[in-house]
Short mmCIF file of C-alpha atoms in Angstrom, two decimals:
data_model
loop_
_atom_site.label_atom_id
_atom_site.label_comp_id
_atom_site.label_asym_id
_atom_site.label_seq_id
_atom_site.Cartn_x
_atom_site.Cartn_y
_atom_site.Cartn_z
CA UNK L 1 173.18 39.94 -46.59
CA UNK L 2 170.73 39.74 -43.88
CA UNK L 3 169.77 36.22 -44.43
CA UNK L 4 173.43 35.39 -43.10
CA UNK L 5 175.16 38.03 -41.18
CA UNK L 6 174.58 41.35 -39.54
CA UNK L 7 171.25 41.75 -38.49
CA UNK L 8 170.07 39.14 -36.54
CA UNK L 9 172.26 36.33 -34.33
CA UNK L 10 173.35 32.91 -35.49
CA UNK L 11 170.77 31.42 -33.84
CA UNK L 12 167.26 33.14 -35.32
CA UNK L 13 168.44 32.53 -38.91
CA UNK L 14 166.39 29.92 -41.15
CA UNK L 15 167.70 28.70 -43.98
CA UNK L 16 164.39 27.27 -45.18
CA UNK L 17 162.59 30.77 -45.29
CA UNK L 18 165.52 32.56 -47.06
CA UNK L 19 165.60 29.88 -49.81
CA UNK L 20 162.13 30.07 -50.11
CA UNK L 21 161.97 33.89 -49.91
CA UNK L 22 164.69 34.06 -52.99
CA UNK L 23 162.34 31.11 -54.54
CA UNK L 24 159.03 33.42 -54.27
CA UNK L 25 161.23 36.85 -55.62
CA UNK L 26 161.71 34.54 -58.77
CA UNK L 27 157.76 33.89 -59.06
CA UNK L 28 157.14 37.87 -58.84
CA UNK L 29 159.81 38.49 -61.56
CA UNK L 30 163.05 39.37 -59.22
CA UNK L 31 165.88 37.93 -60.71
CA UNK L 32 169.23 40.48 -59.34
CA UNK L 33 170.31 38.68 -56.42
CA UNK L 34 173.05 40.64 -54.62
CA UNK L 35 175.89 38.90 -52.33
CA UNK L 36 179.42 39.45 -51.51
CA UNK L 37 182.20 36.77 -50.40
CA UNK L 38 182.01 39.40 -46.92
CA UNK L 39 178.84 38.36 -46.21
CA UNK L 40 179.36 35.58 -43.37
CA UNK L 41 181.87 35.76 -44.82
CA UNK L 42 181.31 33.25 -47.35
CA UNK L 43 178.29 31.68 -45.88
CA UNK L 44 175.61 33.94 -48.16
CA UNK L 45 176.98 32.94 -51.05
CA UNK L 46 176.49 29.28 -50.54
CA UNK L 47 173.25 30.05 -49.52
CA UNK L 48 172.74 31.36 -52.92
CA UNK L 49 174.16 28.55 -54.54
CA UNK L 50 171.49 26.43 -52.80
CA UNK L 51 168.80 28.51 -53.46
CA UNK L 52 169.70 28.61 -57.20
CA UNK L 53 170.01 24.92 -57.59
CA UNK L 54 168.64 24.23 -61.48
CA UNK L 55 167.43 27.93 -61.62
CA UNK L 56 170.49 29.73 -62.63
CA UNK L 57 168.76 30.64 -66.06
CA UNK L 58 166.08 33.07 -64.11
CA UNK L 59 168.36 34.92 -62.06
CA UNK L 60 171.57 37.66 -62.41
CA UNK L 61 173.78 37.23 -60.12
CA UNK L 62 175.51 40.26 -58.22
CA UNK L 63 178.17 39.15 -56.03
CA UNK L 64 181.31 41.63 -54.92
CA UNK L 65 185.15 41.46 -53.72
CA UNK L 66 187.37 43.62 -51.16
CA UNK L 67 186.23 43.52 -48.12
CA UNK L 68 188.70 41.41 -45.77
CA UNK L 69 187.46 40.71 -42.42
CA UNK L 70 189.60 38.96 -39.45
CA UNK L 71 188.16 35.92 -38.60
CA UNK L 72 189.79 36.60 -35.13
CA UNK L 73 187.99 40.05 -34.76
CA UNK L 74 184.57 40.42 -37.44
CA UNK L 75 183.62 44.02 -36.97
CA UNK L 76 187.33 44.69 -38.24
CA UNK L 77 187.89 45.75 -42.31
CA UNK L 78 190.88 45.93 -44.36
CA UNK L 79 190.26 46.54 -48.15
CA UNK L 80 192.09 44.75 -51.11
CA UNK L 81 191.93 45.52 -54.43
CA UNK L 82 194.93 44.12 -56.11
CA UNK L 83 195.12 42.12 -59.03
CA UNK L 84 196.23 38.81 -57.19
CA UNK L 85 193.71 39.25 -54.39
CA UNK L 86 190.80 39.64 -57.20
CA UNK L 87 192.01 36.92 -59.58
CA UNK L 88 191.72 34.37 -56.20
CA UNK L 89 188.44 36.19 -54.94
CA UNK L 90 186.42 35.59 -58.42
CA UNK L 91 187.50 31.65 -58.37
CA UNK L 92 186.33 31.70 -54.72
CA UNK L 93 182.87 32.90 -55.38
CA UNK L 94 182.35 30.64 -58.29
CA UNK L 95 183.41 27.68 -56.66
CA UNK L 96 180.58 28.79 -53.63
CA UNK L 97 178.30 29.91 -56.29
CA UNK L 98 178.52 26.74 -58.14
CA UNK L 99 178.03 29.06 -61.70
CA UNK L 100 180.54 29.47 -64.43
CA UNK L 101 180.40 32.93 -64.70
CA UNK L 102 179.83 35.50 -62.61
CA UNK L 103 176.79 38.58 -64.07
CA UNK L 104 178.34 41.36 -62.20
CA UNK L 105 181.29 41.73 -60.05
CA UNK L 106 181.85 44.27 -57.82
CA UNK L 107 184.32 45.85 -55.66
CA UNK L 108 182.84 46.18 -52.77
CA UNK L 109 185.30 49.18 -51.67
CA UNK L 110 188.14 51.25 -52.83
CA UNK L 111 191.47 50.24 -52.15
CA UNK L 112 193.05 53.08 -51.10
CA UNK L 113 196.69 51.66 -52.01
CA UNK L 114 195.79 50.27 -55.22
CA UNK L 115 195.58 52.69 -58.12
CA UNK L 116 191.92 51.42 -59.09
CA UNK L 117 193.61 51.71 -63.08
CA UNK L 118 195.09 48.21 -61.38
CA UNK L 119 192.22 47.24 -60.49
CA UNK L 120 190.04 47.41 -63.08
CA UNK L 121 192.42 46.14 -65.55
CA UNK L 122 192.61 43.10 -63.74
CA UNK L 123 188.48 42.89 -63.78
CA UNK L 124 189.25 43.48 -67.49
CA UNK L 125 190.93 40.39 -67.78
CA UNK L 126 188.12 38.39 -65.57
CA UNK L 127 185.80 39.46 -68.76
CA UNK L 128 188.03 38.13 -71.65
CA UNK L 129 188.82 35.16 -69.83
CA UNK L 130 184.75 34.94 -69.40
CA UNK L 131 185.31 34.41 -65.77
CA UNK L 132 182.61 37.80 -65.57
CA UNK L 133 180.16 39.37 -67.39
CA UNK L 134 179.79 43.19 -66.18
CA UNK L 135 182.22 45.31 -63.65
CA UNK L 136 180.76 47.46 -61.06
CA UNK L 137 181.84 49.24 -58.28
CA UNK L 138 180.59 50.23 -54.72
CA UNK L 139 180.99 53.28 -53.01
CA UNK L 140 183.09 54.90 -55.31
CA UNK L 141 183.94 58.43 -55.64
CA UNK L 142 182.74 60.42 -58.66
CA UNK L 143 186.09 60.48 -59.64
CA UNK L 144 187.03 57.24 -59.15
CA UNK L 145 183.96 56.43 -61.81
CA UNK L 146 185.49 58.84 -64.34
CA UNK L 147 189.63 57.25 -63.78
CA UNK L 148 187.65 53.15 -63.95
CA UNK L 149 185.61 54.09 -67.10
CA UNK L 150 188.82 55.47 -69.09
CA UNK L 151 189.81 51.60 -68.48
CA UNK L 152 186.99 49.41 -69.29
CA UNK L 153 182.99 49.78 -69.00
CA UNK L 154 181.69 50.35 -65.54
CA UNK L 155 178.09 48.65 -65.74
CA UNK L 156 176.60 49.57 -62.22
CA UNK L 157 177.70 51.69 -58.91
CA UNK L 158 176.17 50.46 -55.66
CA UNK L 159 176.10 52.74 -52.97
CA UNK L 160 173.76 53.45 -49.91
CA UNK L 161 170.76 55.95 -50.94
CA UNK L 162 167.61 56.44 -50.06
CA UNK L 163 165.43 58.90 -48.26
CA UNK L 164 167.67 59.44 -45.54
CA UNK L 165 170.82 58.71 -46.87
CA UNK L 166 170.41 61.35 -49.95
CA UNK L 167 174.47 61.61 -50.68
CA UNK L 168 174.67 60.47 -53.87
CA UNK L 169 172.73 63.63 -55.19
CA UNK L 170 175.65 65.83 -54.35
CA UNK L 171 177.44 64.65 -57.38
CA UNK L 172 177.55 60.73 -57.95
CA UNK L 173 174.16 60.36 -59.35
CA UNK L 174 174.93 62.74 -61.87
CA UNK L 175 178.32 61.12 -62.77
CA UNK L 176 176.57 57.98 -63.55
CA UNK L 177 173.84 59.44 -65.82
CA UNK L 178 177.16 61.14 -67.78
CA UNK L 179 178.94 58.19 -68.16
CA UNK L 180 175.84 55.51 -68.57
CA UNK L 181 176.12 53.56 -65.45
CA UNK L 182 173.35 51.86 -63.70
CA UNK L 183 173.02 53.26 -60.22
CA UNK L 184 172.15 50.52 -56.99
CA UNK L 185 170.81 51.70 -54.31
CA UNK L 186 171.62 49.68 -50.86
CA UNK L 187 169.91 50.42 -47.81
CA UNK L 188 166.98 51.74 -49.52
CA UNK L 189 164.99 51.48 -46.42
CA UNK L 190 167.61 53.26 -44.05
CA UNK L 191 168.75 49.69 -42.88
CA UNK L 192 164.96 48.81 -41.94
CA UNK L 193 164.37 52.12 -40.21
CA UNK L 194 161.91 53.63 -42.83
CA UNK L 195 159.86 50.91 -42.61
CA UNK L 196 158.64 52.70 -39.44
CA UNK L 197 158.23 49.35 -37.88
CA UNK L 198 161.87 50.42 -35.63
CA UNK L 199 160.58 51.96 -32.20
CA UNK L 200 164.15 51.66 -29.93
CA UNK L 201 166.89 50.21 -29.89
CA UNK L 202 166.38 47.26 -27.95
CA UNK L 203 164.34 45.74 -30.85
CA UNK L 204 167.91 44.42 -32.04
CA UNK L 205 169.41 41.54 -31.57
CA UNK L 206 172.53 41.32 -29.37
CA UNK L 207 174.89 41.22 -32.02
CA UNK L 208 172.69 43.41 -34.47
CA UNK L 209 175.42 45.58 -35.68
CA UNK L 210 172.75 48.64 -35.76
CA UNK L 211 173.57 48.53 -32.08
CA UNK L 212 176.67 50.82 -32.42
CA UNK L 213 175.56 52.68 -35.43
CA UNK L 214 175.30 56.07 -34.75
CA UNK L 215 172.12 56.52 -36.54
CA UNK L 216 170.43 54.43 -34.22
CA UNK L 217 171.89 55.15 -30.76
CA UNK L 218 170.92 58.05 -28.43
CA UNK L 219 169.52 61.34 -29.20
CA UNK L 220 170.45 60.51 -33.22
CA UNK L 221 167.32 57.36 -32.51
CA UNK L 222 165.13 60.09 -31.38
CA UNK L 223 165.99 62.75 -34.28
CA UNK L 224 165.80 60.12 -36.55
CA UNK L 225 162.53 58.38 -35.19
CA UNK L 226 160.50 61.78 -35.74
CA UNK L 227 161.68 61.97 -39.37
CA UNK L 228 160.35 58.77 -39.83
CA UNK L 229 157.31 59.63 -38.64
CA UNK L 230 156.66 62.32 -41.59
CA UNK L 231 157.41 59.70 -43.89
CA UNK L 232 154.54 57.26 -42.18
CA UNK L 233 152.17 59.85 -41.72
CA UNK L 234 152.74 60.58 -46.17
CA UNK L 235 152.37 56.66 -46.23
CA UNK L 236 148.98 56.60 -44.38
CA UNK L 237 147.49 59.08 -46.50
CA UNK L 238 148.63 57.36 -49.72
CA UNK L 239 147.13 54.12 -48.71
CA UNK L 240 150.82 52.56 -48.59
CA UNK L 241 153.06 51.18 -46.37
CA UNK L 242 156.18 53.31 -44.92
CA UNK L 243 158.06 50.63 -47.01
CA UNK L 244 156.20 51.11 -50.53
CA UNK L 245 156.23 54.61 -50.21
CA UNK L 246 160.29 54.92 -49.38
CA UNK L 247 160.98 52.73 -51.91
CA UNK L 248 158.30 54.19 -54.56
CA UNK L 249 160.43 57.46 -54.08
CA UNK L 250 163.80 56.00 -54.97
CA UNK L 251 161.95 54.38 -57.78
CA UNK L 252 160.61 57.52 -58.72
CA UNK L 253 164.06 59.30 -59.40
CA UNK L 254 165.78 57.86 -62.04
CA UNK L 255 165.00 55.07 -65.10
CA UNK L 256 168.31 53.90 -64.32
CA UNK L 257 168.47 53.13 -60.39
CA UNK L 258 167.59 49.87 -59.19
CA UNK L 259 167.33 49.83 -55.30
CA UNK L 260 167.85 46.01 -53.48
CA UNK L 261 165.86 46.18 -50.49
CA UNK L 262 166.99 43.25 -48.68
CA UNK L 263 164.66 41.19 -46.54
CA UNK L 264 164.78 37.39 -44.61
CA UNK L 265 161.36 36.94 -45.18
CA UNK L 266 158.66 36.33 -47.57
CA UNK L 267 155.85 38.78 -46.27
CA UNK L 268 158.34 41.74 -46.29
CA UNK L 269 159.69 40.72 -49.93
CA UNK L 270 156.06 40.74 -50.78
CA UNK L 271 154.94 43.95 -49.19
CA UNK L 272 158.41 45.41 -50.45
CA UNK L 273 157.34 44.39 -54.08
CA UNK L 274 154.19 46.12 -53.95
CA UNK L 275 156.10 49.39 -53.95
CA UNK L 276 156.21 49.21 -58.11
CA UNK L 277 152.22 49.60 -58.01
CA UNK L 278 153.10 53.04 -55.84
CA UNK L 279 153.56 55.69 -58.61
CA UNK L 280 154.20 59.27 -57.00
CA UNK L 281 153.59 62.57 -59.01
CA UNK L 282 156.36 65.21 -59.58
CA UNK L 283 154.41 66.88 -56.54
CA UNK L 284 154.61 64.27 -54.56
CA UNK L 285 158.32 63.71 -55.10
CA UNK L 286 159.09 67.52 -54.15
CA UNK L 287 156.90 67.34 -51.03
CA UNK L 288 159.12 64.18 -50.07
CA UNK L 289 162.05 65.87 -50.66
CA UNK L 290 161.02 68.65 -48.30
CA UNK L 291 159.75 66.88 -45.66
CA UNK L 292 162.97 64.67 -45.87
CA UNK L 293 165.49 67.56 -47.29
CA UNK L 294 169.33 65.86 -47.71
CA UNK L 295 171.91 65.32 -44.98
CA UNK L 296 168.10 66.02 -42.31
CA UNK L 297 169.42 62.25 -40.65
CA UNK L 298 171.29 62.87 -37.36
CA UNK L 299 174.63 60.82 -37.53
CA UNK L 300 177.21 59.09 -39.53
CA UNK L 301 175.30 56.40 -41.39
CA UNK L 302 178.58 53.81 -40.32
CA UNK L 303 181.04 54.00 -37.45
CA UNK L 304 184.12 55.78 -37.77
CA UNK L 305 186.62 53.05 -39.34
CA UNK L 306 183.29 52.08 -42.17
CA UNK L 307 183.26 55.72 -42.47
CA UNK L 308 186.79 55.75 -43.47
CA UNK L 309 186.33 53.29 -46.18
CA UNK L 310 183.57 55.02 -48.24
CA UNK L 311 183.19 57.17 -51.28
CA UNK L 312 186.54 55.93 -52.26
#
């Protein structure tokens, strides 16, 4: 996502480095690339397709549907999830994608109108018609997971977790392990903040949508910014970075959860991938755990209207 949209402006992105970055994830064994037609919109996924180019046998490709943005106003969201809308979406990402078929296919929120029964039956037909290989869904509520399962196999659920954003313990994780679905964490490094590396807000670009996210504006930075600190002080005395360690400890909690850091960059993908020679102990874990205890970030992890939109 990064690579095309959100986090930095039009004019620091490099095409070169992000194709290259995906290039040197294949040489350390990452093959899941994630996208979504939202991203750009439109624009990541081509710069998959790119990147790709006479590889598609070493990679899986994760790509999602749902989100509708206004081309006249980008920070606005509607949500579609009806069978039309998804039957044009998947032929849209293929044609960008430049593949045949599609590994898994998310959708990338809850459609609050649409009885997601609808919806998955028409993701149903996407794998007969071989169009798709696996469904998943995104921020979807635990009940929501048990209604799409009673229609087809749900393979994975992404949804934001990691230190900081611990919600998914309440009951989701839990719902997956029940029903056998692969859990995907987003954000795994609190949207770059864990990597301790985040000192104020001004670091961002101008249109760095962390800029009005309540997480990182006023007294919520500061709040936030000591919490941190417990986690690079646990780092220093592991002989890790902030990074490793955060993303050791999402490692660390389930077989079945497979976090997607995402970086622009080749030196963070490689520091990032040094997390799997991290391995915390069960003590280690709980002292974690205390030292970052659930629901201990100050603010809403989106703004109101993304809030809205979640845990559908």
């Amino acid at each position: 996502m990064g690579m095309s949209d959100f986090y930095a402006d039009a004019g620091t992105r490099d095409e070169a480095e992000s194709i290259a970055t995906i290039h040197r994830a294949l040489e350390l064994g990452i093959c899941l690339l994630d996208t979504a037609d939202a991203y750009g919109p439109h624009t990541n996924e081509e710069l998959i397709a790119k990147a790709i180019k006479g590889k598609r046998d070493q990679v899986f490709i994760a790509t999602k549907f749902g989100i509708v943005r206004d081309p006249a106003n980008p920070n606005a969201r509607g949500v579609n999830g009806k069978a039309d809308y998804i039957r044009s979406s998947v032929e849209g990402s293929l044609k960008r994608l430049g593949i045949e078929a599609i590994d898994l296919y998310y959708q990338h929120r809850i459609d609050q109108s649409t009885p997601i029964e609808d919806s998955i039956g028409a993701l149903a037909d996407l794998v007969k018609a071989g169009k798709i290989r696996y469904i998943g869904l995104s921020e979807a509520s635990s009940t929501t997971l048990e209604r799409a399962s009673k229609i087809h196999k749900i393979t994975a659920l992404q949804s934001e977790y990691s230190l900081w954003t611990r919600d998914p313990e309440h009951d989701v994780l839990a719902t997956c392990r029940r029903l056998g679905i692969g859990f995907v964490p987003y954000s795994p490094l609190g949207r770059g903040f864990l990597t301790g590396a985040i000192t104020t807000p001004e670091q961002f670009a101008a249109d760095d949508y962390r800029r009005n996210n309540p997480r990182f504006q006023g007294a919520n930075f500061t709040r936030n910014l000591q919490l941190v600190e417990r986690v690079k002080q646990f780092a220093n005395g592991y002989g890790c970075s902030p990074s490793q360690l955060a993303l050791a400890w999402v490692l660390a909690q389930d077989e079945h959860i497979v976090p997607i850091p995402g970086t622009k960059r080749r030196s963070y993908l490689e520091e990032n991938s040094g997390a799997l020679a991290v391995t915390l102990s069960a003590d280690d874990v709980a002292e974690l755990n205390r030292l970052f205890p659930v629901d201990a970030a100050a603010g809403e992890r989106y703004t109101v209207e993304g809030m809205r939109i979640l845990n559908g």
